[in-house]
Every structure is written in structure tokens, then in C-alpha cells.
mmCIF file of C-alpha atoms in Angstrom:
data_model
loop_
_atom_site.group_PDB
_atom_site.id
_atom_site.type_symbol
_atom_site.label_atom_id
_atom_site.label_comp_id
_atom_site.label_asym_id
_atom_site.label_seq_id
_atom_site.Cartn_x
_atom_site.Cartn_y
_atom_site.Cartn_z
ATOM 1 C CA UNK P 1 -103.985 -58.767 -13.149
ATOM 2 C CA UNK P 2 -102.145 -61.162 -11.110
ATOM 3 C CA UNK P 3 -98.184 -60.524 -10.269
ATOM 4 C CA UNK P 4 -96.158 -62.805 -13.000
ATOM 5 C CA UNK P 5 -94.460 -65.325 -10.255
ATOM 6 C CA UNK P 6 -90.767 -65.573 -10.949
ATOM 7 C CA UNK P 7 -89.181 -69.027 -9.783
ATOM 8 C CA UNK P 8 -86.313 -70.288 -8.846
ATOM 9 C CA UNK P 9 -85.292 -71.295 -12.099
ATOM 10 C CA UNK P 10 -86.520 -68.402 -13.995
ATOM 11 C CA UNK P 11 -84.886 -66.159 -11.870
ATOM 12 C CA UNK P 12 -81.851 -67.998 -12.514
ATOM 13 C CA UNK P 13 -82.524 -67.993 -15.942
ATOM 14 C CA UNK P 14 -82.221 -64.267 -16.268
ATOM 15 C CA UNK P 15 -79.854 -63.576 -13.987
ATOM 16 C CA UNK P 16 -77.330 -65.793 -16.349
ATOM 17 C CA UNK P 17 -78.620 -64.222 -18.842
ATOM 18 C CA UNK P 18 -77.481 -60.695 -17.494
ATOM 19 C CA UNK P 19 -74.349 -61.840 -16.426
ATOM 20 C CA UNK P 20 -73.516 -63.279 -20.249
ATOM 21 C CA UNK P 21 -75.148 -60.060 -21.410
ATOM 22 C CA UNK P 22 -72.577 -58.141 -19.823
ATOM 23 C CA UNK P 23 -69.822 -59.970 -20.677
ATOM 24 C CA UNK P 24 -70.055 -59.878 -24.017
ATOM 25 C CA UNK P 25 -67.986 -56.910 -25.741
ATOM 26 C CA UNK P 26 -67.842 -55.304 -29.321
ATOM 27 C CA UNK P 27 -64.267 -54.049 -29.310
ATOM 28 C CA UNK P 28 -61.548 -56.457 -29.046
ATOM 29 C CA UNK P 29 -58.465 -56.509 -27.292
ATOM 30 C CA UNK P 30 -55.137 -57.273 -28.153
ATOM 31 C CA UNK P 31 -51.569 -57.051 -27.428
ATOM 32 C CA UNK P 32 -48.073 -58.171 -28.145
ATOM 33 C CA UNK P 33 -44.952 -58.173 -30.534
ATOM 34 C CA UNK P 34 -44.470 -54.159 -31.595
ATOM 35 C CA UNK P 35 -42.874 -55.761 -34.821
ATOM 36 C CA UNK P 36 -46.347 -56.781 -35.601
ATOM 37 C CA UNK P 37 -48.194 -54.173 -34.154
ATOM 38 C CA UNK P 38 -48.096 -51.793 -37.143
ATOM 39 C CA UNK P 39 -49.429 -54.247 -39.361
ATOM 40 C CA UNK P 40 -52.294 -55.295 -36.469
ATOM 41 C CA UNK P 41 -53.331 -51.946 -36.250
ATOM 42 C CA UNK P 42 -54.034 -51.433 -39.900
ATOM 43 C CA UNK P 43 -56.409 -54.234 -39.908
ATOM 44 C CA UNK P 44 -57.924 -53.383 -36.586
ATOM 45 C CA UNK P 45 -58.584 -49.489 -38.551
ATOM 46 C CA UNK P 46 -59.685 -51.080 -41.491
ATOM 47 C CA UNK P 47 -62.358 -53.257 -39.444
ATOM 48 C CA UNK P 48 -63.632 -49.906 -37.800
ATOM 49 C CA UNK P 49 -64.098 -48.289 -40.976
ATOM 50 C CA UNK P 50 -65.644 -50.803 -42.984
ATOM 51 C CA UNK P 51 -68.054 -52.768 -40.119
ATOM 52 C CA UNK P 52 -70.021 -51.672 -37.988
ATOM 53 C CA UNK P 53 -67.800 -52.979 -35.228
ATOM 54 C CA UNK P 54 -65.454 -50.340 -33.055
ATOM 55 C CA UNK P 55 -61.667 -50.194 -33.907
ATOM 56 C CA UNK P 56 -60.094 -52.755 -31.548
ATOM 57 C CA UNK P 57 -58.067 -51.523 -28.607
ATOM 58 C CA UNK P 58 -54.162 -52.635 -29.163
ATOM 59 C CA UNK P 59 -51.637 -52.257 -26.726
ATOM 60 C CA UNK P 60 -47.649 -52.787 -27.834
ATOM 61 C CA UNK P 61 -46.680 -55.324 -24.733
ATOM 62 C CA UNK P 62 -43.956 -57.086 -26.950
ATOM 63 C CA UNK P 63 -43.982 -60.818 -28.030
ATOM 64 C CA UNK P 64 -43.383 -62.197 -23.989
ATOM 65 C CA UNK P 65 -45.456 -59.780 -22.404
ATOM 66 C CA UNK P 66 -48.584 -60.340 -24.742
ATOM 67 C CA UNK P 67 -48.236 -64.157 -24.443
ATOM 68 C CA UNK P 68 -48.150 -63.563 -20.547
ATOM 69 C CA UNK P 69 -51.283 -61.493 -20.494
ATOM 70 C CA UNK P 70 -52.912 -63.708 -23.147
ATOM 71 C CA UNK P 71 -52.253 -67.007 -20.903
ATOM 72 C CA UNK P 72 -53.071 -65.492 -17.045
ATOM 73 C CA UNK P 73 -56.535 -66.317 -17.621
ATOM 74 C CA UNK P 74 -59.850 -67.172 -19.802
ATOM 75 C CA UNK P 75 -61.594 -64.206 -18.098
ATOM 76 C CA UNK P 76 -63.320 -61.779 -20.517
ATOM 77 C CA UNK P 77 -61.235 -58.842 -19.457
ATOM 78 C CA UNK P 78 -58.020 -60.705 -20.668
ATOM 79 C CA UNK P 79 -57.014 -60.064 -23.980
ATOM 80 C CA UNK P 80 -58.374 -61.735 -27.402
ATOM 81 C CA UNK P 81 -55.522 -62.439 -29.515
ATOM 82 C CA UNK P 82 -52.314 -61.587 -28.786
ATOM 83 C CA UNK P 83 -49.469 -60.691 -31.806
ATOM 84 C CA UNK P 84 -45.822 -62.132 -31.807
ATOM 85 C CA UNK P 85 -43.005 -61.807 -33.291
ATOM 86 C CA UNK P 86 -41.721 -65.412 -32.585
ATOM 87 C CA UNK P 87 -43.144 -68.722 -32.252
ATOM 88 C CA UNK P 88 -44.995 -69.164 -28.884
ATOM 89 C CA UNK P 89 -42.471 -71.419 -26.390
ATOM 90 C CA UNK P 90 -44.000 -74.612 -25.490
ATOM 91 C CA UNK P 91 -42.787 -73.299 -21.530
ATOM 92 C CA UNK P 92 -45.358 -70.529 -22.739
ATOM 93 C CA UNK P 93 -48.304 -73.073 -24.170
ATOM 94 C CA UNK P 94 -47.844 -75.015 -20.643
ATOM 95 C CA UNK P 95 -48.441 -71.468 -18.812
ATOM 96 C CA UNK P 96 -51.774 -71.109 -20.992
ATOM 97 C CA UNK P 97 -52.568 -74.800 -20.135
ATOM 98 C CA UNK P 98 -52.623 -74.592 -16.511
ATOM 99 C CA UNK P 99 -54.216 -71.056 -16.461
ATOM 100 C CA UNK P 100 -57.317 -73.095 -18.615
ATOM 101 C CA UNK P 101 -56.202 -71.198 -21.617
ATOM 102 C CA UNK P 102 -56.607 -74.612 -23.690
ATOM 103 C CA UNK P 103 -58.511 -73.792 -27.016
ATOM 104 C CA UNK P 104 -55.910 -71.449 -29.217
ATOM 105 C CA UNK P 105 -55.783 -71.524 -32.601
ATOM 106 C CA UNK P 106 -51.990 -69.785 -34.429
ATOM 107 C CA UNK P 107 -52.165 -68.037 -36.963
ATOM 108 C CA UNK P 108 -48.762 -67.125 -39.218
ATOM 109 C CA UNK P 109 -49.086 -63.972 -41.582
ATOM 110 C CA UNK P 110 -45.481 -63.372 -42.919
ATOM 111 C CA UNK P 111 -42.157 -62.436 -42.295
ATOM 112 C CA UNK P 112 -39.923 -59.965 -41.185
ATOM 113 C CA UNK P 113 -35.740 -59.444 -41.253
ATOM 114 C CA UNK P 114 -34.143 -57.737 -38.054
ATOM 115 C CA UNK P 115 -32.521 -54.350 -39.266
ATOM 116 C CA UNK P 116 -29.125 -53.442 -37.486
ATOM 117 C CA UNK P 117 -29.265 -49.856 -38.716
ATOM 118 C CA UNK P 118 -27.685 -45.997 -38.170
ATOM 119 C CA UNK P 119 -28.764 -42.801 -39.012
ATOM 120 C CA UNK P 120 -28.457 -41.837 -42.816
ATOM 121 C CA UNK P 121 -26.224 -39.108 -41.985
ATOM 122 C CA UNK P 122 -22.910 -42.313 -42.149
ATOM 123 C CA UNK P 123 -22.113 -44.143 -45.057
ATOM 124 C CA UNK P 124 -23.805 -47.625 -45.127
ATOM 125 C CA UNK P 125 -21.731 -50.695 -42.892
ATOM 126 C CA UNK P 126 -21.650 -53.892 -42.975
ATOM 127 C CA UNK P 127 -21.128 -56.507 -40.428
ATOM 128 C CA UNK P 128 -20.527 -60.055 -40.168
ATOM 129 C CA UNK P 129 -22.826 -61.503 -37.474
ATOM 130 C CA UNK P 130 -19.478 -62.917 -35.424
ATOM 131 C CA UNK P 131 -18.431 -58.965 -35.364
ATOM 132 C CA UNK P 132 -21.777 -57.822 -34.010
ATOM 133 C CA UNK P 133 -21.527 -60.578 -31.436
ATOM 134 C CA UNK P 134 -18.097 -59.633 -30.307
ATOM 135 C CA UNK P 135 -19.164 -55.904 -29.659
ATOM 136 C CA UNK P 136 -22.181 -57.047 -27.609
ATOM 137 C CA UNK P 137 -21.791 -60.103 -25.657
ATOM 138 C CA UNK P 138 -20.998 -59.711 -22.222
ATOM 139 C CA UNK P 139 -17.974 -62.428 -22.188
ATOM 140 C CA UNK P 140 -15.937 -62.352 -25.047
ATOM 141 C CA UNK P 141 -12.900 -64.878 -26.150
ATOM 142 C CA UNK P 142 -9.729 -63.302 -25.660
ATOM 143 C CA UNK P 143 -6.231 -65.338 -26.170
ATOM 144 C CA UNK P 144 -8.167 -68.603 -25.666
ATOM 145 C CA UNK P 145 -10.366 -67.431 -22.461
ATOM 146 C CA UNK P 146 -13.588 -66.016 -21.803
ATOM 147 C CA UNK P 147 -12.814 -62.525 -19.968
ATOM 148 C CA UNK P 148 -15.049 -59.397 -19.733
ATOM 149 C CA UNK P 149 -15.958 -57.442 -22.948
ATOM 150 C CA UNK P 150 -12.971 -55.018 -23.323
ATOM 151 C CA UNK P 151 -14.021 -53.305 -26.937
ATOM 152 C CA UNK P 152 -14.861 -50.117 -26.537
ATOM 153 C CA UNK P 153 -15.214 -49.238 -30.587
ATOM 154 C CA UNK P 154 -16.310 -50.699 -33.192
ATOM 155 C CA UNK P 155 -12.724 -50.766 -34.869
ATOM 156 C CA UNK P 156 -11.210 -52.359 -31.323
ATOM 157 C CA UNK P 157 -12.926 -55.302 -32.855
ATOM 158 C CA UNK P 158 -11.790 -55.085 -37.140
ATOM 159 C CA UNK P 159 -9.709 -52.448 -38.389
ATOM 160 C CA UNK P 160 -11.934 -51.633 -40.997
ATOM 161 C CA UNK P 161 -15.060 -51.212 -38.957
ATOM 162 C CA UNK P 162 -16.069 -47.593 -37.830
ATOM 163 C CA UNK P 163 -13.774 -46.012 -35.091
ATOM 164 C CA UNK P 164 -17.058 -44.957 -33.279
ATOM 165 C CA UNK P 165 -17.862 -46.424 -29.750
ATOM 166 C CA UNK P 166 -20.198 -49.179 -29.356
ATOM 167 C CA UNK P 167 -23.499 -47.686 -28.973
ATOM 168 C CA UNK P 168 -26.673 -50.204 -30.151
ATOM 169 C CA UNK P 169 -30.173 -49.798 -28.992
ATOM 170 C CA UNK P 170 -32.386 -52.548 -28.682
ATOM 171 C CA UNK P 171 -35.336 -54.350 -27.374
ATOM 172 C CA UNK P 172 -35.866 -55.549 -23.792
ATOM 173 C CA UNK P 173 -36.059 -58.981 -22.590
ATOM 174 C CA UNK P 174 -40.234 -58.934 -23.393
ATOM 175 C CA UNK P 175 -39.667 -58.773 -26.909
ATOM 176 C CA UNK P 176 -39.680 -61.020 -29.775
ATOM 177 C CA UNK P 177 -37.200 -59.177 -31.760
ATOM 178 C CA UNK P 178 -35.235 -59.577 -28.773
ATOM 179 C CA UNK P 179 -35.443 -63.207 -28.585
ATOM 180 C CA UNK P 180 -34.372 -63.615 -32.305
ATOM 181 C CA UNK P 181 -31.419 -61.391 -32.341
ATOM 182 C CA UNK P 182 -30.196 -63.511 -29.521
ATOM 183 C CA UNK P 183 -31.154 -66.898 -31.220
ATOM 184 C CA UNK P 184 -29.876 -66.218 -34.700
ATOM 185 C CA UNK P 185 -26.742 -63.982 -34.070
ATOM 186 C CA UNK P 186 -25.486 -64.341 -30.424
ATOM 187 C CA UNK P 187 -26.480 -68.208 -30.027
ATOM 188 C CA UNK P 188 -25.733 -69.006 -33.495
ATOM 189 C CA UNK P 189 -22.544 -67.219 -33.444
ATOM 190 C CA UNK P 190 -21.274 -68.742 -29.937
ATOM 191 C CA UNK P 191 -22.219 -72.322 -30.832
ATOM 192 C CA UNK P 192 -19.646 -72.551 -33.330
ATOM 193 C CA UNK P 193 -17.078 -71.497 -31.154
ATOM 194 C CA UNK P 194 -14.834 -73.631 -28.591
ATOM 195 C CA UNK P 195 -14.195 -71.249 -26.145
ATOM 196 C CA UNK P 196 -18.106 -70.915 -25.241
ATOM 197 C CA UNK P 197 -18.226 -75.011 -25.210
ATOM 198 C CA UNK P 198 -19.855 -74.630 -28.873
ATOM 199 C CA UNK P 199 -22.983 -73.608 -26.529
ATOM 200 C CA UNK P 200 -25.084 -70.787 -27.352
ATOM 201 C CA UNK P 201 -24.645 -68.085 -24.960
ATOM 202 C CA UNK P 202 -26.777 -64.523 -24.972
ATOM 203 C CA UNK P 203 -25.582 -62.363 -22.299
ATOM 204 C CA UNK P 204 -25.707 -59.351 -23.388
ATOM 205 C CA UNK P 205 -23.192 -56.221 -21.548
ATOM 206 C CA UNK P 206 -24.640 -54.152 -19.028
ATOM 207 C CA UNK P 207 -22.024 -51.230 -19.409
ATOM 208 C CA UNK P 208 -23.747 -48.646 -21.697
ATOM 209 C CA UNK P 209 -23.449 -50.818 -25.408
ATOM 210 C CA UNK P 210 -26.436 -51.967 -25.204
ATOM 211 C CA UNK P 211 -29.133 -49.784 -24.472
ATOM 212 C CA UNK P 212 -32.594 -51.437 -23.987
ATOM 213 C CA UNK P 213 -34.265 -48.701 -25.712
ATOM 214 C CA UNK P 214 -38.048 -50.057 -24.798
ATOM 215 C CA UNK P 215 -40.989 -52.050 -26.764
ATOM 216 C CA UNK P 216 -41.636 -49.074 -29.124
ATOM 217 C CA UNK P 217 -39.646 -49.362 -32.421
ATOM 218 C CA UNK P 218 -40.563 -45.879 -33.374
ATOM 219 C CA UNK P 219 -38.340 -44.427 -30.192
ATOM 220 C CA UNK P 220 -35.316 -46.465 -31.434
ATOM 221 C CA UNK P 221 -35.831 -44.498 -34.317
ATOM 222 C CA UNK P 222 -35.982 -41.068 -33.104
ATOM 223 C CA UNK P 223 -32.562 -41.791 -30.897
ATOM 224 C CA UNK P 224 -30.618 -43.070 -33.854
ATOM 225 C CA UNK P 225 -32.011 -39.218 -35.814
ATOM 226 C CA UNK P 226 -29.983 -37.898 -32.907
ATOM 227 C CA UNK P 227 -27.137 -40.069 -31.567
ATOM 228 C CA UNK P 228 -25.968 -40.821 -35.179
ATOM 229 C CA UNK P 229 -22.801 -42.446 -33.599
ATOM 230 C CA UNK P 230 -25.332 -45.422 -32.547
ATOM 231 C CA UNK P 231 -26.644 -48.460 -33.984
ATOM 232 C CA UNK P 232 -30.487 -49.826 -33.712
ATOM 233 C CA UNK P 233 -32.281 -53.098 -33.526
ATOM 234 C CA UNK P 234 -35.573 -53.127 -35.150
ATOM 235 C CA UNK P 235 -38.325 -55.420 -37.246
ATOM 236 C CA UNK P 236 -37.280 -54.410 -41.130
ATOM 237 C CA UNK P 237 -40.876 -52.737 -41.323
ATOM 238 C CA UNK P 238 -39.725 -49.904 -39.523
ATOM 239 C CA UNK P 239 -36.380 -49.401 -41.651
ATOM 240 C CA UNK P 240 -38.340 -50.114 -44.633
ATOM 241 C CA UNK P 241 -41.076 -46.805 -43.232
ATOM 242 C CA UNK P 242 -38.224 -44.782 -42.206
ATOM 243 C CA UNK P 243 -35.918 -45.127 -45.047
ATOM 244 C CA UNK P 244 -35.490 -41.068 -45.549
ATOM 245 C CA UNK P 245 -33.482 -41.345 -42.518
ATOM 246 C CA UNK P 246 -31.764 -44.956 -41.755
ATOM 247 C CA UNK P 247 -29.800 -47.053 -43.715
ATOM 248 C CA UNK P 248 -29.685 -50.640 -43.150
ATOM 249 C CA UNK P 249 -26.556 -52.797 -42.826
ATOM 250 C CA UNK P 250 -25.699 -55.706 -44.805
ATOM 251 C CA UNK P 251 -25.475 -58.457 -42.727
ATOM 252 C CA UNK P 252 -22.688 -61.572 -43.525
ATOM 253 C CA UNK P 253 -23.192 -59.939 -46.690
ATOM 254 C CA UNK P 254 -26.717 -59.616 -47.315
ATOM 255 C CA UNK P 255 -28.751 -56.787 -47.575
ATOM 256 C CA UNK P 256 -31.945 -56.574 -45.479
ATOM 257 C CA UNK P 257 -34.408 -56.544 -48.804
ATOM 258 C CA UNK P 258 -37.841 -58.650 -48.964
ATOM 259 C CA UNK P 259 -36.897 -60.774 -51.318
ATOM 260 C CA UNK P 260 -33.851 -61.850 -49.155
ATOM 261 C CA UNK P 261 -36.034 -62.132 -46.399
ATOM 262 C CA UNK P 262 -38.749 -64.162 -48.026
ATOM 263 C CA UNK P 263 -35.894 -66.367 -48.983
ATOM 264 C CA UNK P 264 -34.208 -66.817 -45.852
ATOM 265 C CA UNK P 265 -30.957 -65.078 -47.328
ATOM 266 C CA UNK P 266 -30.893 -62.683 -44.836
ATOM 267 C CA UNK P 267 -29.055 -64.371 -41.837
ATOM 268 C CA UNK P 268 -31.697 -62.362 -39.184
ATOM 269 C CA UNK P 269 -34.944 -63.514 -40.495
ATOM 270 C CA UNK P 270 -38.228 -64.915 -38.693
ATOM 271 C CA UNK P 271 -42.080 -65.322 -39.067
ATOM 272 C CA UNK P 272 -44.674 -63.341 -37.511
ATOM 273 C CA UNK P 273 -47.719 -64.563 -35.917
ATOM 274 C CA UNK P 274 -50.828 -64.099 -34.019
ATOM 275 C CA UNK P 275 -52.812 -65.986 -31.221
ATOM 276 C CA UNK P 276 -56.753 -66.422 -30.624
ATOM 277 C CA UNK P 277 -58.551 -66.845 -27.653
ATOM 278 C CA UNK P 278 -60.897 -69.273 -29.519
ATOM 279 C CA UNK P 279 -63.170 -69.320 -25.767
ATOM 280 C CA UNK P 280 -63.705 -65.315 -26.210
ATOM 281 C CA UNK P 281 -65.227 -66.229 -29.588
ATOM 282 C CA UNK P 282 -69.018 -66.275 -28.699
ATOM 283 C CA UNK P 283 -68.969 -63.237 -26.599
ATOM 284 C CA UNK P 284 -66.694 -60.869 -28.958
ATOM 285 C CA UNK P 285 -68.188 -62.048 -32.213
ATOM 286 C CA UNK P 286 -65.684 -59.011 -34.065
ATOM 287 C CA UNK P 287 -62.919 -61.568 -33.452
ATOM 288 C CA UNK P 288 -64.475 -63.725 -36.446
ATOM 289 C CA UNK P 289 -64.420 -60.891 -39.085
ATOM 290 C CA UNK P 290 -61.048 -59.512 -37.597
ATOM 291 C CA UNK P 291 -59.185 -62.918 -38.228
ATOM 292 C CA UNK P 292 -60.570 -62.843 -41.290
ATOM 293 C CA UNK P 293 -60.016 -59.757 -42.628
ATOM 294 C CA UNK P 294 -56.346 -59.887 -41.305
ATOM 295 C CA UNK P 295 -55.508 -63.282 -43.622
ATOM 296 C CA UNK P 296 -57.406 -62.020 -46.826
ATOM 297 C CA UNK P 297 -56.128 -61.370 -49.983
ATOM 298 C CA UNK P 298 -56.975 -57.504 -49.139
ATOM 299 C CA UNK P 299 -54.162 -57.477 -46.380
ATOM 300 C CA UNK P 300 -51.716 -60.518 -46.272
ATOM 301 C CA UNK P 301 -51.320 -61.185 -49.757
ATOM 302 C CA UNK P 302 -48.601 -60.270 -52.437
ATOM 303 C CA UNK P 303 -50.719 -58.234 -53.462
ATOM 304 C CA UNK P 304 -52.252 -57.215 -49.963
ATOM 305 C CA UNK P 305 -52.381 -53.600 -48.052
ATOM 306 C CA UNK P 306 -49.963 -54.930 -45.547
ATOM 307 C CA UNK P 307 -47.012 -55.508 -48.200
ATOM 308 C CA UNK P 308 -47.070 -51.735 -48.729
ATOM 309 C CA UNK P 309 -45.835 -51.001 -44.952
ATOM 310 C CA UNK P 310 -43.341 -53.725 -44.541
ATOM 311 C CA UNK P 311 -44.910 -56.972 -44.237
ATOM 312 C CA UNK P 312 -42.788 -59.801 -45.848
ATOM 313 C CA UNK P 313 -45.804 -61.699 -47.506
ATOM 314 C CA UNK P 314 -45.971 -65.814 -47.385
ATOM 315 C CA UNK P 315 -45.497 -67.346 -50.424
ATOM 316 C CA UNK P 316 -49.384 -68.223 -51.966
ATOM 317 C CA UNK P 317 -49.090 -71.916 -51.330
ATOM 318 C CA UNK P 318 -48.513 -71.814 -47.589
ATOM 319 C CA UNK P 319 -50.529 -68.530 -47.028
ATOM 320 C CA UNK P 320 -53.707 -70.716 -48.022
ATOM 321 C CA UNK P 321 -52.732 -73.909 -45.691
ATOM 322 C CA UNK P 322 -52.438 -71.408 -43.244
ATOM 323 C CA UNK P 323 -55.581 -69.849 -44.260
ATOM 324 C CA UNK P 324 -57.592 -72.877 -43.333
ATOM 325 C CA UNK P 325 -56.185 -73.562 -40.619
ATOM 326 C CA UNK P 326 -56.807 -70.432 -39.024
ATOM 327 C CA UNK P 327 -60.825 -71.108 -40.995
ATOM 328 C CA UNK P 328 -61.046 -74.086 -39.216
ATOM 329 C CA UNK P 329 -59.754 -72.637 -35.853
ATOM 330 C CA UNK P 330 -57.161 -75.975 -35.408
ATOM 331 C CA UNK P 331 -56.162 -76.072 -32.100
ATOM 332 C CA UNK P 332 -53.139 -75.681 -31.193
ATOM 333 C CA UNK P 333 -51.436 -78.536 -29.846
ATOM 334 C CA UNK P 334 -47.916 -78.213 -27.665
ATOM 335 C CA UNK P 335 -46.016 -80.592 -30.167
ATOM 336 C CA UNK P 336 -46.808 -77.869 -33.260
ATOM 337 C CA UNK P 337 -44.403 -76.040 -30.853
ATOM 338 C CA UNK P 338 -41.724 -78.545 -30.042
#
């Protein structure tokens, strides 16, 4: 029998062939927002348990970090989707762009409040978002002029505040939750006053009141069990799992409660999303039934698993536009952002 002659093209035939072959992947990989990790990571279980596919690998990067990873590059060891707890930035959509990143498809699967909470161990506060402002914010208005933040307790700024010192841990500068707290209290809060040229301003101190406590919600938690003097930042999820041990605050005299939340009563509320590599598609064919399974009835309805651990559901009407969107795989487009 002869030697089967391999030619040029043949050879180049398999060898592409090989390449693709090991490219493609089962398990997908995904990171961001640790607001919408929890949620993430009960789909990504459920997947594992019900297909044949592996559990996907998720990594809690925050909102900015994810995005970052997700738009350095189309490569296959880049991640899949990434989640956020914020809108991606359009600065953020350019980054994708010129890293070829160009075919993503958003996906938005509810809501969630920002809880300002304390250990259980106090009787309940609440705070007007001007006060929480004032006991943060770097530069602070006093007699007409912008001077370093002098409170040192809670009371320094309203009598009837606690006389505790200012002690709030939060998330760092990668975070989604992060970026919210400073757009809807500090900026929103600062643009109605003169004295900070009705601009918003975010600088938060650097002397000890605000601890940036990390990405992971669940350590916030465990300091506030025992610094009970302190205050937390954290998605409402989290307050809403830990509830045996936190109490929330009202907040300009709302509580943080779904329904307020799905309403937009709550003054700190925003919408929680997720990002797909639509190029990774054809080589980490568990994406499809991921995506899907994550905006089914099963999970992001009313009546969904997700409601049960926090997730602020979308009302039926816009969960389905958003549903078909995310069928189709729209691309997204930098003036959805703007």
C-alpha cells in the first residue's frame, strides 16, 4: 500500500483544524460585579447539574475589573461574559473597540438597592443621603468654604445621629457598587449644592472613615459582626441573605425593600447586567444554554430561583424585550450607552 501523500493544503487543512480543536473549551469563564456574582453562580451550578456541560469558572473581579479583562482581547483565554453591576461606560465600549472586542451583546436581568447597614446588635438608623455625604466626602462645606472633613462622629454632623465615630466599609474603586454610591449619593448630593459649584464631586476621605473593605461583599459582612460601631456598603442581596445579623437603614426615608427598589423609591437603586463575548460563541457552545438559562422564567422571573436570594426581578414587560434581545444577540452599539 502506497504512503497517503499529504499536501500542502491538506496539511494545512488539519493543522487549522487542530489549532480550532484546541481552542475550543466546555467550561466558560466569567468575571465581574460581586453584586451579581451570587446570582451568576447559581445559574452557572444549575447549568452543571442539569447539562452535561462543567460548572463555569467565575471569578469576583468587580464591575471595572471584569469589563477590563473582558475588553483586553478576543483571545480564547479571555473571559466569556463578564457581570456588572452598572451600565458599561461608553470610555469602556471604546476600550473593547480598539482591543477588536466589537460583537457584544448586553444583557439586563434586574435590580438591586445599595444597603448602608450595621450590625443587628444597634437599633435601626436612618440617614438622609446629604448626612451620609457629609461624613464621607473628603471636602466638606464649612461656613461657606470647602475645608477638610473635620467630623469625627456621626452626631458631629446631626444631633440626633449616633455618637459613634465614622467607621463605613465599602467597595474599592473596581466596583460597580462603588461607582453608584458615588453617582447617586455623593454626586447627586454635591450637585445641588453651591459651595461644590453645583458639580458632582466623589472624593472620598483617606483618614480611616472609609475603609475599602475589598470586592467580596461577604467580608464586609463578617467586619460589621465584629466592629458593630461601623457601617457597610453592600448590593441589598447580601442584607437581604444576612438579615439574622444586619439591619438596613432607611435612606431619605425609605426602607431598602424590593418593592421600593423595583420602583425606584429607594434613592440608591440600579440595574444589573451581564456582557457576552458573542466571538467566543462557536468555540464555547455552553455560552448559548448559559444565557439562556440565566433569562428564563426558571431564574429571572417573579417567579424565578433568583428572586429567592435577592434579585430585584424586571417587571414582565421589559424582562421579555430584553429577552429577545439577548435571543437575537443585538449588538451592542456605543450610543445604547450614551
Amino acid at each position: 500500500m502506497k504512503p497517503i501523500a499529504v499536501t500542502s493544503i491538506g496539511l494545512a487543512a488539519v493543522m487549522a483544524a487542530s489549532i480550532s480543536t484546541a481552542h475550543a473549551r466546555d467550561q466558560i469563564r466569567i468575571v465581574g460585579s460581586s453584586t451579581v456574582y451570587p446570582f451568576s453562580s447559581y445559574v452557572a451550578e444549575e447549568l452543571g447539574e442539569t447539562t452535561d456541560w462543567p460548572t463555569p469558572v467565575i471569578e469576583s473581579t468587580g464591575s471595572g475589573g471584569g469589563l477590563k479583562l473582558f475588553c483586553e482581547t478576543n483571545d480564547m483565554d479571555s473571559p466569556d461574559i463578564t457581570n456588572a453591576s452598572r451600565r458599561m461606560k461608553p470610555s469602556e465600549f471604546d476600550r473593547c473597540a480598539d482591543n477588536g472586542v466589537t460583537d457584544i451583546t448586553e444583557a439586563k436581568v434586574g435590580s438591586d438597592g445599595i444597603a448602608f447597614a450595621q450590625s443587628n446588635e444597634n437599633d435601626s438608623v436612618g440617614f438622609t443621603r446629604k448626612q451620609i455625604a457629609m461624613a464621607l466626602l473628603e471636602e466638606v462645606p464649612v461656613d461657606g468654604e470647602l475645608v477638610k472633613n473635620p467630623h469625627k462622629k456621626w452626631s458631629d454632623i446631626d444631633s440626633s445621629l449616633p455618637d459613634r465615630e465614622i467607621r463605613v466599609y465599602g467597595p474599592p474603586t473596581t466596583s460597580g457598587t462603588r461607582d453608584a454610591f458615588e453617582e447617586l449619593v455623593l454626586e447627586a448630593v454635591t450637585k445641588e449644592m453651591k459651595e461644590y459649584g453645583n458639580k458632582g464631586y466623589a472624593n472620598l476621605r483617606k483618614d480611616g472613615a472609609y475603609v475599602d473593605a475589598g470586592e467580596n461583599d461577604n467580608l464586609i459582612v463578617q467586619k460589621l459582626e465584629k466592629d458593630t460601631d461601623a457601617f457597610g456598603i453592600f448590593g441589598y442581596s447580601f442584607l437581604d441573605e444576612n438579615s439574622d445579623k444586619l439591619v438596613g437603614s432607611d435612606i431619605d426615608g425609605v426602607a431598602p425593600e424590593p418593592e421600593a427598589i423595583s420602583k425606584g423609591d429607594y434613592p440608591i437603586a440600579r440595574s444589573l447586567w451581564f456582557y457576552i463575548k458573542n466571538s467566543h460563541s462557536d468555540e464555547v457552545p455552553a455560552m448559548a444554554d448559559y444565557v439562556d438559562l440565566f433569562m428564563s422564567d426558571k431564574m429571572t422571573s417573579d417567579l424565578g430561583a433568583l428572586k429567592g436570594i435577592g434579585l430585584i426581578t424586571l417587571p414582565q414587560a421589559e424582562l421579555e424585550e430584553w429577552r429577545k434581545s439577548v435571543d437575537d444577540r443585538v449588538k451592542l452599539k456605543k450610543s445604547d450607552l450614551e
